[in-house]
XYZ file of C-alpha atoms in Angstrom:
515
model
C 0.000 0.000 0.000
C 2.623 1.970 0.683
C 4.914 1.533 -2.174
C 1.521 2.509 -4.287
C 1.311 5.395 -2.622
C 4.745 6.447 -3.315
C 4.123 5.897 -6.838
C 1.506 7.829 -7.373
C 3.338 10.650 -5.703
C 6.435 10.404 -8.449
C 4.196 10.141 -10.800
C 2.587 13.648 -10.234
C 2.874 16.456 -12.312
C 3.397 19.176 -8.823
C 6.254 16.368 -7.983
C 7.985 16.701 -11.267
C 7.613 20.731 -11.298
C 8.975 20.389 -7.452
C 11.662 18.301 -8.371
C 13.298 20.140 -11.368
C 12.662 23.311 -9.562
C 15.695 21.670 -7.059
C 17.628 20.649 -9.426
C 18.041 23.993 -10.877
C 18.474 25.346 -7.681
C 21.013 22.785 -6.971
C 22.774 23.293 -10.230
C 22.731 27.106 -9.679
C 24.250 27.206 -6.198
C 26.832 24.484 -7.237
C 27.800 26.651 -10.126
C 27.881 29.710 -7.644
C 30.160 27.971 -5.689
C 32.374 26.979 -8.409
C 32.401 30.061 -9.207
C 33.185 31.606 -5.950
C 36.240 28.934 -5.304
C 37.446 29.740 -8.310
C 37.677 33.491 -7.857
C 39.032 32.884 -4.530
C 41.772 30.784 -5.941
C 42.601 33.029 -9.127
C 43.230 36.271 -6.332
C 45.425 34.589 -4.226
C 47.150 33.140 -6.633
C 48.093 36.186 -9.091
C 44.834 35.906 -11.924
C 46.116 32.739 -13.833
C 43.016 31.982 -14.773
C 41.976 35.056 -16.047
C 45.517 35.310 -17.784
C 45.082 31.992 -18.959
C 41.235 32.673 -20.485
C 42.535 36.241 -21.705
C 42.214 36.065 -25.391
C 45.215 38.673 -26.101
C 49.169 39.345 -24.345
C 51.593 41.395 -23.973
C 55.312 40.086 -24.055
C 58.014 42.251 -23.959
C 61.390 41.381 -25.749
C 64.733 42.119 -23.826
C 67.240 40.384 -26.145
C 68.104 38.083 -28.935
C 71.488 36.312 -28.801
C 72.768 34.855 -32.104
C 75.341 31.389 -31.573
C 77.020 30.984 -34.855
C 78.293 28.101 -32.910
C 78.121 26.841 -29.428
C 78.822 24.271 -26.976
C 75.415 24.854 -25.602
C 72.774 24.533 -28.865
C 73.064 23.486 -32.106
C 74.864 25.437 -34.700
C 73.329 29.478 -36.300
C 71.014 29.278 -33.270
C 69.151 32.469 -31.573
C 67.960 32.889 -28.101
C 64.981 35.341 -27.361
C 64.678 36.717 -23.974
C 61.285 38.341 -22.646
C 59.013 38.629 -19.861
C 55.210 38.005 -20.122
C 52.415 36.480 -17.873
C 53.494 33.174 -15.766
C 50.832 31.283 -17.993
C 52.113 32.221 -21.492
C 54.278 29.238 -21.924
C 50.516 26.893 -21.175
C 48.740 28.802 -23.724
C 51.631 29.001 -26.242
C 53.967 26.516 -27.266
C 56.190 28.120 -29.362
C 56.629 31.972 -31.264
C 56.628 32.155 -34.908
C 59.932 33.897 -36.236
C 60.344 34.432 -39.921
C 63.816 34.260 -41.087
C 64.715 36.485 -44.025
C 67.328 34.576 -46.710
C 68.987 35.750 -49.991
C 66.514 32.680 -50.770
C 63.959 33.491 -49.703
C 61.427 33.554 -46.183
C 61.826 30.746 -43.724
C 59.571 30.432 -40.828
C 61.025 28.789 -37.585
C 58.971 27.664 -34.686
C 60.757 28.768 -31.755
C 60.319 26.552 -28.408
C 59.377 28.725 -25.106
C 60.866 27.606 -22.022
C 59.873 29.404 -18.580
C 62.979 30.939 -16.681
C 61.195 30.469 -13.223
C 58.871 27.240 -14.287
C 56.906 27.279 -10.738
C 53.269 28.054 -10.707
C 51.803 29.905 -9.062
C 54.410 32.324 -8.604
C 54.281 35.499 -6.536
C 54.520 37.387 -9.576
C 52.344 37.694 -12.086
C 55.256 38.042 -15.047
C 58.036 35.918 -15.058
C 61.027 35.503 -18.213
C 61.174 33.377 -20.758
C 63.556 32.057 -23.362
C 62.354 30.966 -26.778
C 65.165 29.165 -28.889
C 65.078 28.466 -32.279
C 67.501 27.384 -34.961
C 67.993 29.240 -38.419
C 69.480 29.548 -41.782
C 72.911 30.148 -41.351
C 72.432 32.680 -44.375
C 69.680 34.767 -42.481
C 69.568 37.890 -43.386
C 67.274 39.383 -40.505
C 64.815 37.733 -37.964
C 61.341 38.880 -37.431
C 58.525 37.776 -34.954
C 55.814 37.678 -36.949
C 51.993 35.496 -37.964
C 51.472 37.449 -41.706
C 53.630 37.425 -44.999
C 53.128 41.164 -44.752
C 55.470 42.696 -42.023
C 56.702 41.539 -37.937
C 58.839 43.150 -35.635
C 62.516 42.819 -36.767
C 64.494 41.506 -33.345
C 67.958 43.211 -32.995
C 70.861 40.086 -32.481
C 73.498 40.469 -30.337
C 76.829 37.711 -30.466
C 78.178 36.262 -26.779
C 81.075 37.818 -25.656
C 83.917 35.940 -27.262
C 86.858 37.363 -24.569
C 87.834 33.824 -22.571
C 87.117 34.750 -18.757
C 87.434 31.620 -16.269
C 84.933 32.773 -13.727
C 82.218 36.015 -14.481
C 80.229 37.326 -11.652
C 76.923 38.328 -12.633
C 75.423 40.648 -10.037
C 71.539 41.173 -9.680
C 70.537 45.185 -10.698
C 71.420 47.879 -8.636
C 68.881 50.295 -8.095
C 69.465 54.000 -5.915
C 72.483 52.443 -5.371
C 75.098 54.624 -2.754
C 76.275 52.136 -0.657
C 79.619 52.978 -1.924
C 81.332 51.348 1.149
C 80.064 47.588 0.463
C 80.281 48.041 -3.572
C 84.227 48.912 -3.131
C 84.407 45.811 -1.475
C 82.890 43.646 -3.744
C 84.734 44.633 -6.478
C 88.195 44.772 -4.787
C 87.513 41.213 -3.241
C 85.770 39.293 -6.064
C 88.580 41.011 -8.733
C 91.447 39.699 -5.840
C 90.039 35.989 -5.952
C 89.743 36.090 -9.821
C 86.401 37.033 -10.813
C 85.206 39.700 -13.766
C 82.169 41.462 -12.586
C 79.384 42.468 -14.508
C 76.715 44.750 -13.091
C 73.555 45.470 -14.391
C 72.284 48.852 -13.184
C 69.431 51.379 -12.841
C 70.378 54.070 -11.050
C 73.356 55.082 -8.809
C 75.046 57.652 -7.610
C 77.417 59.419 -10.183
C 80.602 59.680 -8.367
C 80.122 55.743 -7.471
C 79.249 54.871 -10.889
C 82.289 56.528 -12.574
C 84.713 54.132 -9.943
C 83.295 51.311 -10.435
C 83.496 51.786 -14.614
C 87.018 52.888 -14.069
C 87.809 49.134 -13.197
C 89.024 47.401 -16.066
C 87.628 44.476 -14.204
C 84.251 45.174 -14.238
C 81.722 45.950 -17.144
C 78.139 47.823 -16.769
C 75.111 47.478 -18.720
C 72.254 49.885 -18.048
C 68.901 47.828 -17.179
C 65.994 49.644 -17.673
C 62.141 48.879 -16.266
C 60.173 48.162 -18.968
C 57.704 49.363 -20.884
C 54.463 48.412 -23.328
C 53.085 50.760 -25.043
C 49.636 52.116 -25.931
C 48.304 49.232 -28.501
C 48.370 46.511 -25.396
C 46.508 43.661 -24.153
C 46.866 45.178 -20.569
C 44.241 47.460 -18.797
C 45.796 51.240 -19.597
C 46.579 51.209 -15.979
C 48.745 48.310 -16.013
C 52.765 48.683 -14.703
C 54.308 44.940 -15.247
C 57.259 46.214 -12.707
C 55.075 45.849 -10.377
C 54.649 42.410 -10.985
C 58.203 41.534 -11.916
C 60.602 40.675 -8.649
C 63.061 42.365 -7.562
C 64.160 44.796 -10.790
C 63.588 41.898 -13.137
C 66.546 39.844 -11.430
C 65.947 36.542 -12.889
C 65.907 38.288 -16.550
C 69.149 39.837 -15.968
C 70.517 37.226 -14.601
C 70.060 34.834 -17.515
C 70.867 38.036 -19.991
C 74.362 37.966 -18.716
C 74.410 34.357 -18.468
C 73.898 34.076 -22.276
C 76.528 36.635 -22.680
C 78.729 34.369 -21.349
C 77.652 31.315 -22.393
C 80.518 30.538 -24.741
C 83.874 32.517 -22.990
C 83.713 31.466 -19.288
C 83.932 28.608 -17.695
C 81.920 29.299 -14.439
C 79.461 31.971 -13.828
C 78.495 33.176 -10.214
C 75.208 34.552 -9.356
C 75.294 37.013 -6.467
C 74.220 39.615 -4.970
C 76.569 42.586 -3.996
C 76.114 41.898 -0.302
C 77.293 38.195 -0.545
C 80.684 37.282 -0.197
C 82.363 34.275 -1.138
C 86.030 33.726 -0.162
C 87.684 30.654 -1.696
C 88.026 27.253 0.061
C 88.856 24.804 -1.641
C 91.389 26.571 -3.791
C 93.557 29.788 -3.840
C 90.873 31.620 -6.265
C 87.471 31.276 -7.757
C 88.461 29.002 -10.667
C 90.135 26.590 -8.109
C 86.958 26.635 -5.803
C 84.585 26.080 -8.397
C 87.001 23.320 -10.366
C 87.150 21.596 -7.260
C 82.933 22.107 -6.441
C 82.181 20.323 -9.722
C 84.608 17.966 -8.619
C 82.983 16.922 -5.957
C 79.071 17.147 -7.780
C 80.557 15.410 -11.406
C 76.827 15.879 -12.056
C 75.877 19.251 -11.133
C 75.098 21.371 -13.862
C 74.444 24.414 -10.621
C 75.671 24.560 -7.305
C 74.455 26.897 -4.588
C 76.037 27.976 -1.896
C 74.015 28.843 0.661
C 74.776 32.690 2.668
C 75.308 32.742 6.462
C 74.441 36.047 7.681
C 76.614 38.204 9.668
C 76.797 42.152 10.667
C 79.799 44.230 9.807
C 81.078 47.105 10.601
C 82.646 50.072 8.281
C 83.789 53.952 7.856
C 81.364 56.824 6.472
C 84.729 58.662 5.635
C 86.070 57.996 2.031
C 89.646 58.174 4.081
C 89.227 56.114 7.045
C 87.654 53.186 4.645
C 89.177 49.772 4.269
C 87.417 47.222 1.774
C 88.415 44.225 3.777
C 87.848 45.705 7.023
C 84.427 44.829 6.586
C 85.677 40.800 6.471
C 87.639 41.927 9.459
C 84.788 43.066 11.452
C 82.528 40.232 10.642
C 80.304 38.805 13.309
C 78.036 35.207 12.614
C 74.465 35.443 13.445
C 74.264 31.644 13.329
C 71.678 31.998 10.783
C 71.742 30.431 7.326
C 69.580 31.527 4.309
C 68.425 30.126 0.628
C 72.172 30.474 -1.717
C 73.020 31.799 -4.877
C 74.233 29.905 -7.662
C 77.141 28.824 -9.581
C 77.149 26.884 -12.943
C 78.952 25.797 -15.610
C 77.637 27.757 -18.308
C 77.149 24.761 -21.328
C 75.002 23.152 -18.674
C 72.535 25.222 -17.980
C 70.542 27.548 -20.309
C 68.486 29.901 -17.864
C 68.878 30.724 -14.352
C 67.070 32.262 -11.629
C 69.431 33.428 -8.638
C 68.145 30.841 -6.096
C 67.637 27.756 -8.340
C 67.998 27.055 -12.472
C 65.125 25.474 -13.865
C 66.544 25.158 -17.247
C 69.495 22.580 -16.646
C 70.192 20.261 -19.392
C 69.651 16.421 -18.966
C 71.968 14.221 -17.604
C 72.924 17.301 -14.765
C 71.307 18.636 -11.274
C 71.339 21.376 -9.141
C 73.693 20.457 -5.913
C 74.197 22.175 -2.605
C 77.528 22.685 -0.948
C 77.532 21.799 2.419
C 77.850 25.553 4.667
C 80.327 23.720 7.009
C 82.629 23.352 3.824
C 82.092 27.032 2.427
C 79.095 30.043 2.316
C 78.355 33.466 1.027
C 79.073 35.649 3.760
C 75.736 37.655 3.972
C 76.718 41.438 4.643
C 73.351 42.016 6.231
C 73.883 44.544 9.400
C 75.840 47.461 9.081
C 77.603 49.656 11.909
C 79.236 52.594 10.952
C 81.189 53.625 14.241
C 82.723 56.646 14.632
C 86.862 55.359 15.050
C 88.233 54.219 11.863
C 88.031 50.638 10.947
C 91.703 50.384 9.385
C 93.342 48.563 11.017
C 96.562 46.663 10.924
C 96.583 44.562 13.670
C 92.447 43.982 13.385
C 93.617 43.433 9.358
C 95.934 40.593 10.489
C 93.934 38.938 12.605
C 90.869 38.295 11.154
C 87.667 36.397 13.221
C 86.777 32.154 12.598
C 84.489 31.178 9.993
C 81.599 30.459 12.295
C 78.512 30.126 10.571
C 76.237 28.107 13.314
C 77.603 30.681 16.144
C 79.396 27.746 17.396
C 82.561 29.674 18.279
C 84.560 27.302 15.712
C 88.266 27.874 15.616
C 88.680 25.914 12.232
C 89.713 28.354 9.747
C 89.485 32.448 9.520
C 87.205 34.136 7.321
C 90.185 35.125 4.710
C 93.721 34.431 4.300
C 95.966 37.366 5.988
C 98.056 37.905 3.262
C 94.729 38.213 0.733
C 93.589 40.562 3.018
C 96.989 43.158 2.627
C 96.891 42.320 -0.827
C 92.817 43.487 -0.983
C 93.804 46.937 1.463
C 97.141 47.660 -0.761
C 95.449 47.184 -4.310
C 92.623 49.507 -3.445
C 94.785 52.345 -1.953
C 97.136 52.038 -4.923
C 93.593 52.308 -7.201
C 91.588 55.195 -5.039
C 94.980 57.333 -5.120
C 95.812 57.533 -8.877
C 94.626 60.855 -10.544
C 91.278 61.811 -11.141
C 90.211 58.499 -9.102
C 91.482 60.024 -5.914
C 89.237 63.478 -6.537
C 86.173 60.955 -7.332
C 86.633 59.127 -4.323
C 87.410 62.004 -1.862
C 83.958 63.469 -2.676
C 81.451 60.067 -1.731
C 79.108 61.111 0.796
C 79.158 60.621 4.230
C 75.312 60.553 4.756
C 72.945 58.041 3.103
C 70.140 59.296 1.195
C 68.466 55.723 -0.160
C 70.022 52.977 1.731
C 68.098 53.677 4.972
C 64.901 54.372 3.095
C 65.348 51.329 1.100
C 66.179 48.959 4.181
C 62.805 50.064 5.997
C 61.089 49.320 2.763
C 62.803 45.839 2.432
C 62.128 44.952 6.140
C 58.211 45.280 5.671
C 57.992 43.910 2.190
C 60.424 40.918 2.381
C 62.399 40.350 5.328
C 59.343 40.287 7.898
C 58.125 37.368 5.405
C 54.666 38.983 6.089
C 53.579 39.633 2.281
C 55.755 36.310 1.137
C 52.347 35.509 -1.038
C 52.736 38.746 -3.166
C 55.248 40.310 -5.434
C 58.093 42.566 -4.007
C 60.028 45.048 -5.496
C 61.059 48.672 -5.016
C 58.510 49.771 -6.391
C 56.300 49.242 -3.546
C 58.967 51.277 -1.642
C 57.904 55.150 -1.329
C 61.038 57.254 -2.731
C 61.378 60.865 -1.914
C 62.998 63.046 -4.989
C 66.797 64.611 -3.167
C 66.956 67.839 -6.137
C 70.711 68.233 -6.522
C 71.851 64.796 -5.937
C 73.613 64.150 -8.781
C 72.532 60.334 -10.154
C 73.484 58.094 -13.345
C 70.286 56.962 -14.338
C 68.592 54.460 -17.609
C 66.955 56.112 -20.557
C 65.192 53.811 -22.893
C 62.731 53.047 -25.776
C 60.849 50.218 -26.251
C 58.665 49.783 -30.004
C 55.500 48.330 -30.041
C 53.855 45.742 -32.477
C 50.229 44.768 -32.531
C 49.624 42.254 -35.911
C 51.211 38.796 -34.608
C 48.245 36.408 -33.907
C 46.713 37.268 -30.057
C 49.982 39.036 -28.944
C 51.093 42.605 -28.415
C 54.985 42.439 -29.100
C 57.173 44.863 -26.953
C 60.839 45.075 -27.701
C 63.638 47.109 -26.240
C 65.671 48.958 -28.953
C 68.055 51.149 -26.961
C 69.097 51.749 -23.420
C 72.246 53.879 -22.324
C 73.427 55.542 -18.799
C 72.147 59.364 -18.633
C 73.761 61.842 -15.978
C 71.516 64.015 -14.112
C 71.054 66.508 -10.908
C 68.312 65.538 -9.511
C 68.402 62.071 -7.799
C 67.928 58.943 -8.793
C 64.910 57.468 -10.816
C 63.679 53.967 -10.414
């Protein structure tokens, strides 16, 4: 009787009404939900899905390296560098370059590989590398989806100058820390290393001393820019979504630089200090590193931070004073890298994700060696040269464990350091350049504050940092080297807005310096 009942209640026509009426509801508050999580998850975790669903992008295009031949890719082959949204390489494959012959077109599909391949990332652009191989009778390259026109990429050749080990250092930005730059270029030129900076504003006086060295080279690295015709909103800075100055970019710019002349390439920043262990000089430390890791295509070595102390008078300063006055916080932090450059194609400064098969990415063991990590500075008012202090220089004591093994640097590197850079700030015009560095810091205090509450409190790890976010008076008067640039725009390849950077150079100027 029951069961009847039942039946007769299914079978009505109020039932039916009743029941799809649910179901819609059902379906509609499901889909709501869906919804909902999925909004939730695309803001905290930078918009990939709407960058992924967006129809058009933007890319901008830093550089294009030409190999004529290489011990890293195959022979006439051409490297694109640029920056775009951290989806683009899920939504395209490959970019469509059109080679120009005496023959005739050729089109080459060019294969994208992420520089930072981790999603989600904290920033919403990332770099890239597209590689491609073309006719060794090219005539020009051009990204482009149409027989009609494309934008012409400018190629650049490697460095051809042998160099055994090239520091690349991440950009320097209202840079006037003149007392810890001195220092890294007197002690990574003592140990055997030619620096390269990459650099977007500094301080004049500074700038003209480090350029002097005929150890060091400087390229100007500008912010970038897309123009008008974009896929962006109008409102749209990618700086702000780029980290830290675009490091990972310019870190893999130089590292295709010197892809074919050296035979190790160090990734640091200025504040990290790496004296040799395992050898007399770079090239012994790293021979022996990849010596020990046969396999390693990278090795990092993590940094061990420490507080210093130094002089705010150009002549009371001592470069390796600072190593003198070293004190171990007994704190370790993520490393910076060194690789063989044929190994590895790309590299962010933390970690390569671009290491070619049949090699890893090793760590050195901080008991064996460590970037010292200039972190806290003290700027007392006795000078800090010091003979005796020179001479007898504190333990290598990265746990705080008052270890007696072995000192922080070789005495006689240290007199050696001190006597090469009096002999260099007392030569001619260097010595009325260096008399005149200030005393008082304009950026550097403004700039730590800043850093503290974006990165080092770890309380906005989830978002994208940069100096940007940092709130920088204008000081009229301070004279500054800054970046001028020009980037061209063009809007006819298939769904993307090309961007491309056709000049940059150093400009000198009297009123402070720019970001």
């Amino acid at each position: 009787m029951f069961l009847e009942s039942c039946q007769l209640i299914f079978k009505g026509k109020r039932f039916v009404r009743l029941f799809i009426f649910i179901v819609v509801c059902l379906g509609f508050l499901i889909a709501v939900t869906i919804l909902a999580g999925l909004t939730i998850f695309d803001r905290q975790h930078n918009h990939i899905l709407h960058d992924y669903v967006a129809r058009n992008d933007d890319i901008v295009v830093l550089s294009t390296t030409y190999y004529e031949n290489s011990k890293s890719f195959p022979p006439s082959t051409a490297v694109i560098l640029f920056n775009s949204v951290q989806v683009f390489h899920l939504k395209y494959s490959t970019l469509n370059v059109v080679t120009e012959t005496m023959q005739g077109n050729v089109e080459v599909q060019f294969k994208i590989q992420p520089v930072i391949n981790k999603i989600p990332f904290f920033c919403k652009w990332v770099p890239y590398i597209a590689v491609g191989q073309v006719p060794e009778d090219h005539v020009l390259l051009k990204l482009s989806t149409n027989k009609k026109d494309g934008m012409e990429l400018s190629l650049r050749t490697p460095f051809q100058t042998p160099r055994k080990v090239v520091a690349c250092f991440s950009p320097l930005f209202l840079n006037e820390r003149w007392q810890l730059l001195l220092a890294t270029v007197e002690i990574y030129s003592h140990y055997g290393a030619f620096l390269h900076f990459y650099v977007r504003s500094m301080i004049t006086d500074l700038f003209k001393l480090i350029k002097e060295n005929k150890n060091t080279r400087i390229s100007p690295w500008p912010s970038i820019k897309i123009g008008e015709s974009r896929a962006a909103s109008p409102m749209f800075d990618p700086n702000t979504e780029l980290e830290f100055r675009n490091q990972a970019s310019a870190m893999t710019d130089c590292l295709l630089q010197y892809k074919e002349s050296a035979e190790f390439v160090i990734f640091p920043d200025p504040d990290d200090i790496l004296v040799p262990v395992l050898g007399k000089n770079y090239h012994e430390e790293f021979t022996a590193a990849f010596n020990m890791f046969p396999t390693a295509g990278a090795i990092v070595y993590n940094m061990t931070q420490t507080s210093i102390e130094s002089s705010i008078t150009p002549a009371l300063y001592s470069p390796i004073s600072l190593l003198s006055s070293i004190k171990f916080k007994g704190e370790q932090r993520w490393g910076k890298l060194v690789v063989r450059p044929e190994r590895v194609d790309s590299t962010w400064i933390h970690r390569s994700y671009s290491i070619k098969e049949g090699y890893e990415q090793k760590v050195m063991p901080v008991d064996v060696n460590a970037f010292y990590h200039l972190r806290i500075w003290k700027f007392p008012d006795y000078p800090t040269v010091n003979r005796t202090k020179i001479s007898n220089p504190p333990y290598f004591d990265p746990y705080h464990l008052n270890a007696t093994k072995r000192t922080v640097y070789n005495v006689s590197d240290g007199l050696k350091i001190q006597r090469k850079f009096k002999n260099r700030v007392s030569d001619g015009n260097m010595k009325a350049i260096y008399s005149r560095l200030p005393k008082v810091s304009l950026y550097y205090p403004l700039i730590e504050v800043c850093y503290n509450r974006i990165f080092y409190s770890m309380k906005d790890i989830g978002t994208c940092r940069g100096p940007e976010y940092c709130n920088i008076p204008a000081f009229p008067g301070l004279r500054c080297t800054n970046v001028a640039s020009e980037f061209v725009t063009y809007k006819s390849y298939k769904n993307i807005y090309i961007h491309q950077l056709i000049s940059t150079d150093f400009e000198e100027g009297e009123n402070g310096c720019t970001l």
